[in-house]
Tab-separated table of C-alpha atoms in Angstrom:
chain	number	residue	atom	x	y	z
N	14	MET	CA	0.000	0.000	0.000
N	15	GLY	CA	1.325	3.412	-0.942
N	16	GLN	CA	1.513	6.469	1.296
N	17	ASP	CA	0.533	10.048	0.569
N	18	ALA	CA	3.175	12.578	-0.380
N	19	ALA	CA	2.889	14.542	2.868
N	20	THR	CA	3.536	11.428	4.973
N	21	LEU	CA	6.484	10.432	2.817
N	22	LEU	CA	7.934	13.947	2.956
N	23	GLY	CA	7.607	13.889	6.726
N	24	ALA	CA	9.584	10.632	6.873
N	25	TYR	CA	12.216	12.146	4.574
N	26	ASP	CA	12.593	15.248	6.753
N	27	GLU	CA	12.765	13.173	9.930
N	28	HIS	CA	15.281	10.566	8.834
N	29	LEU	CA	17.337	11.937	5.941
N	30	ARG	CA	18.197	15.499	6.912
N	31	GLY	CA	20.809	16.793	9.314
N	32	PRO	CA	23.702	14.804	10.783
N	33	VAL	CA	22.871	11.662	8.773
N	34	GLU	CA	23.954	13.521	5.625
N	35	LEU	CA	27.427	14.084	7.027
N	36	ALA	CA	28.432	10.467	7.529
N	37	GLY	CA	32.083	10.175	6.598
N	38	ALA	CA	32.861	13.854	7.148
N	39	THR	CA	36.270	14.590	8.601
N	40	ASP	CA	34.892	17.505	10.615
N	41	VAL	CA	31.378	18.608	11.604
N	42	ALA	CA	30.407	21.918	13.184
N	43	THR	CA	26.972	23.182	14.188
N	44	ASP	CA	25.538	26.682	14.192
N	45	GLY	CA	21.991	26.803	15.497
N	46	PRO	CA	19.993	24.638	13.058
N	47	LEU	CA	22.893	24.244	10.605
N	48	TYR	CA	25.286	21.332	10.247
N	49	ARG	CA	28.521	22.129	8.417
N	50	GLY	CA	30.681	19.235	7.344
N	51	ARG	CA	34.048	18.931	5.685
N	52	PHE	CA	35.104	16.226	3.277
N	53	SER	CA	38.789	16.725	2.479
N	54	ASP	CA	38.896	19.983	0.460
N	55	THR	CA	35.130	20.451	0.071
N	56	GLY	CA	32.364	21.413	2.482
N	57	PHE	CA	28.680	20.612	2.853
N	58	VAL	CA	25.867	22.435	4.646
N	59	THR	CA	22.526	20.954	5.607
N	60	HIS	CA	19.755	21.356	8.146
N	61	ARG	CA	16.364	20.109	9.116
N	62	PRO	CA	13.385	22.268	8.057
N	63	LEU	CA	14.106	25.775	9.306
N	64	ALA	CA	11.646	27.332	11.729
N	65	PRO	CA	9.993	30.627	10.797
N	66	GLY	CA	11.929	33.417	12.390
N	67	ALA	CA	15.337	31.853	11.759
N	68	ASP	CA	17.951	34.564	11.229
N	69	LEU	CA	18.814	33.531	7.678
N	70	PRO	CA	21.102	36.484	6.821
N	71	ALA	CA	23.278	35.804	9.867
N	72	LEU	CA	23.379	32.046	9.232
N	73	VAL	CA	24.446	32.541	5.620
N	74	ALA	CA	27.082	35.148	6.475
N	75	ARG	CA	28.558	33.022	9.268
N	76	THR	CA	28.641	29.940	7.057
N	77	ILE	CA	30.621	31.720	4.357
N	78	ALA	CA	33.011	33.101	6.954
N	79	HIS	CA	33.361	29.623	8.462
N	80	PHE	CA	34.466	27.991	5.220
N	81	ALA	CA	36.450	31.006	4.006
N	82	ALA	CA	38.645	30.608	7.088
N	83	THR	CA	39.546	27.048	6.015
N	84	ASP	CA	41.341	25.743	2.948
N	85	VAL	CA	38.293	24.153	1.309
N	86	VAL	CA	37.978	25.037	-2.364
N	87	GLU	CA	34.179	24.988	-2.337
N	88	PHE	CA	31.148	24.061	-0.285
N	89	GLU	CA	27.605	23.017	-1.149
N	90	TRP	CA	24.511	24.212	0.668
N	91	LYS	CA	21.757	21.698	-0.067
N	92	THR	CA	18.357	23.360	-0.133
N	93	ARG	CA	14.879	21.856	-0.436
N	94	GLY	CA	11.969	23.471	-2.184
N	95	HIS	CA	9.767	23.330	0.940
N	96	ASP	CA	12.281	25.224	3.083
N	97	LEU	CA	11.829	28.893	4.000
N	98	PRO	CA	11.388	30.900	0.772
N	99	GLY	CA	13.910	33.583	1.697
N	100	LEU	CA	16.914	31.257	1.740
N	101	ALA	CA	17.615	30.888	-1.987
N	102	PRO	CA	17.716	34.671	-2.709
N	103	LEU	CA	20.143	35.134	0.171
N	104	LEU	CA	22.448	32.418	-1.117
N	105	ARG	CA	22.429	33.979	-4.568
N	106	ALA	CA	23.125	37.422	-3.135
N	107	HIS	CA	26.191	36.020	-1.351
N	108	GLY	CA	27.610	34.579	-4.561
N	109	LEU	CA	26.496	30.958	-4.335
N	110	VAL	CA	25.530	29.419	-7.670
N	111	PRO	CA	22.612	26.977	-8.025
N	112	GLY	CA	23.053	23.611	-9.685
N	113	PRO	CA	20.302	21.696	-11.482
N	114	GLU	CA	17.095	21.245	-9.527
N	115	GLU	CA	16.288	17.613	-8.805
N	116	THR	CA	13.080	15.924	-7.676
N	117	LEU	CA	12.908	14.268	-4.266
N	118	MET	CA	11.394	10.803	-4.745
N	119	VAL	CA	10.251	8.609	-1.834
N	120	GLY	CA	8.234	5.421	-1.750
N	121	PRO	CA	7.638	2.081	0.004
N	122	VAL	CA	10.171	-0.552	-0.967
N	123	ASP	CA	7.415	-3.142	-1.462
N	124	LEU	CA	6.044	-1.249	-4.461
N	125	ALA	CA	9.377	-1.471	-6.284
N	126	LEU	CA	9.714	-5.275	-6.132
N	127	GLY	CA	8.718	-5.934	-9.729
N	128	GLU	CA	10.163	-8.726	-11.780
N	129	SER	CA	13.359	-7.920	-13.630
N	130	ALA	CA	12.383	-6.484	-16.989
N	131	GLY	CA	14.211	-6.503	-20.280
N	132	PRO	CA	16.789	-8.868	-21.742
N	133	VAL	CA	19.375	-8.315	-19.005
N	134	THR	CA	20.817	-10.022	-15.976
N	135	VAL	CA	21.309	-7.897	-12.856
N	136	ARG	CA	23.868	-8.832	-10.233
N	137	ARG	CA	25.498	-7.303	-7.193
N	138	ALA	CA	29.117	-6.544	-8.009
N	139	GLY	CA	30.475	-5.574	-4.633
N	140	ALA	CA	29.804	-3.899	-1.340
N	141	ASP	CA	31.425	-1.178	0.736
N	142	GLY	CA	29.744	-1.232	4.138
N	143	ASP	CA	26.172	-0.122	3.530
N	144	THR	CA	26.778	0.621	-0.162
N	145	THR	CA	26.329	-1.974	-2.909
N	146	LEU	CA	27.065	-1.683	-6.618
N	147	TRP	CA	24.765	-3.334	-9.147
N	148	LEU	CA	25.471	-4.270	-12.758
N	149	ALA	CA	23.075	-5.032	-15.605
N	150	GLU	CA	24.562	-7.231	-18.308
N	151	ALA	CA	23.397	-8.598	-21.643
N	152	ASP	CA	25.334	-11.624	-22.913
N	153	GLY	CA	28.170	-10.678	-20.592
N	154	VAL	CA	28.325	-7.053	-21.783
N	155	LEU	CA	27.799	-4.268	-19.233
N	156	VAL	CA	24.789	-2.146	-20.228
N	157	GLY	CA	23.809	-0.430	-16.958
N	158	THR	CA	24.869	0.288	-13.382
N	159	GLY	CA	23.386	1.593	-10.149
N	160	ARG	CA	24.130	1.889	-6.417
N	161	LEU	CA	22.082	1.138	-3.349
N	162	GLU	CA	23.012	2.975	-0.159
N	163	VAL	CA	21.350	1.800	3.049
N	164	VAL	CA	21.079	4.668	5.550
N	165	PRO	CA	22.033	3.193	8.951
N	166	GLY	CA	19.607	3.764	11.775
N	167	THR	CA	16.738	4.694	9.454
N	168	PRO	CA	14.098	2.804	7.426
N	169	PHE	CA	15.604	4.192	4.211
N	170	ALA	CA	17.917	3.194	1.397
N	171	GLY	CA	18.890	5.432	-1.506
N	172	LEU	CA	18.900	4.630	-5.211
N	173	TRP	CA	21.886	6.391	-6.790
N	174	GLY	CA	24.155	6.404	-9.801
N	175	GLY	CA	21.740	4.896	-12.291
N	176	ALA	CA	23.298	4.832	-15.754
N	177	VAL	CA	22.315	2.920	-18.898
N	178	ASP	CA	24.169	2.538	-22.186
N	179	PRO	CA	22.388	4.839	-24.694
N	180	ALA	CA	21.915	1.900	-27.053
N	181	TRP	CA	19.991	0.064	-24.316
N	182	ARG	CA	17.692	2.821	-23.097
N	183	HIS	CA	13.914	2.307	-23.138
N	184	ARG	CA	14.363	-1.458	-22.907
N	185	GLY	CA	13.728	-1.965	-19.202
N	186	VAL	CA	17.337	-1.905	-17.975
N	187	TYR	CA	16.886	0.850	-15.390
N	188	ARG	CA	13.647	-0.761	-14.238
N	189	ALA	CA	15.452	-4.070	-13.757
N	190	LEU	CA	18.208	-2.367	-11.751
N	191	THR	CA	15.604	-0.660	-9.574
N	192	ALA	CA	13.728	-3.910	-8.876
N	193	ALA	CA	16.893	-5.839	-8.014
N	194	ARG	CA	18.058	-3.178	-5.592
N	195	ALA	CA	14.625	-2.989	-4.010
N	196	ARG	CA	14.534	-6.731	-3.387
N	197	TYR	CA	17.964	-6.610	-1.760
N	198	ALA	CA	16.967	-3.588	0.328
N	199	ARG	CA	13.818	-5.222	1.669
N	200	ALA	CA	15.779	-8.338	2.594
N	201	HIS	CA	18.010	-6.091	4.709
N	202	GLY	CA	15.192	-4.429	6.634
N	203	VAL	CA	14.620	-1.365	4.453
N	204	ARG	CA	11.043	-0.069	4.291
N	205	LEU	CA	11.420	3.102	2.203
N	206	LEU	CA	13.430	4.068	-0.873
N	207	HIS	CA	14.507	7.556	-1.848
N	208	SER	CA	16.335	9.252	-4.675
N	209	ASP	CA	17.188	12.719	-5.962
N	210	CYS	CA	16.398	12.366	-9.641
N	211	LEU	CA	16.553	14.218	-12.931
N	212	PRO	CA	13.575	14.264	-15.327
N	213	THR	CA	14.881	11.235	-17.242
N	214	SER	CA	14.656	8.964	-14.186
N	215	ARG	CA	11.454	10.256	-12.640
N	216	PRO	CA	8.944	8.301	-14.804
N	217	ILE	CA	10.716	5.000	-14.093
N	218	LEU	CA	10.835	5.643	-10.357
N	219	GLU	CA	7.168	6.620	-10.368
N	220	ARG	CA	6.295	3.322	-12.023
N	221	ALA	CA	8.245	1.651	-9.216
N	222	GLY	CA	5.981	3.298	-6.653
N	223	LEU	CA	8.107	6.290	-5.628
N	224	VAL	CA	6.329	9.615	-5.237
N	225	ALA	CA	7.586	13.120	-5.999
N	226	VAL	CA	7.507	14.853	-2.607
N	227	GLY	CA	9.532	17.976	-3.316
N	228	THR	CA	12.673	19.342	-4.930
N	229	THR	CA	16.279	19.887	-3.981
N	230	THR	CA	18.869	22.293	-5.348
N	231	PRO	CA	22.596	22.421	-4.585
N	232	TRP	CA	23.966	25.946	-4.088
N	233	VAL	CA	27.742	26.069	-4.444
N	234	TRP	CA	30.290	28.593	-3.138
N	235	ARG	CA	33.761	28.592	-4.683
N	236	ARG	CA	36.834	30.614	-3.940
C-alpha cells in the first residue's frame, strides 16, 4: 500500500536530513539549526526544516566566513523546495551558484519489487559497508549500473548512480536495476526508498511506486 506525499515527505525530513547527511565527514560543526561538514577539500551544509523566524542572513554570512577561514575550495549548501522561501535569494546574493534542480522521490520498498524487466541479468558486483554496486549485463556485456546505499539507523535506502548505455535505453534496464536493488533492500530491513532524480529517471521511479515529494537544489560557493 502506498503512502501520501505529505507522509512520505515527513519521513524524509525526519530521517534523511541533518547529521545523517554528514556520515564520513572529517569535521562537523553546528551553528543553530545548521550542520557544516568537511570532506577533504570540500564542504557541505545541511539542516532540518528551518523554523519561521530563523535569522537567515546571519546564518548565511557566518557559514561563508566559516568555510572562508579554512582551505576548502568549495562548499555546497543543499536546499529543499519546501524550506523557508527567503533562503535561496540570500544564497544567490552572497555569490552561491545553483546547480540543477532535482526531484525528491520517496516510496515504500514493497512497491518497487517488480520482476526484472528486459533482456538483461542484474547482479550485485560488490559492497562497501552499507553501499552496494549493481550491474546489468546482456550476454556478458555491461549495459547499466546503479548503487544502493542503506542509511544506517533509518528505514531508508537510496537509489543512486543509475546509468544505462544509450543503445539500451527504453528497454527496461533501469527498471530491472531498480527492482533488483529494491529486493535486496527489503531483505536487509529497508522499508522506504529515496532518490534525488533528474527528469529522465522520474517516470521510471514513479512506475516503481516512488512519489515526488519535493525538490532539492545544490547551491555552491567557490573561492
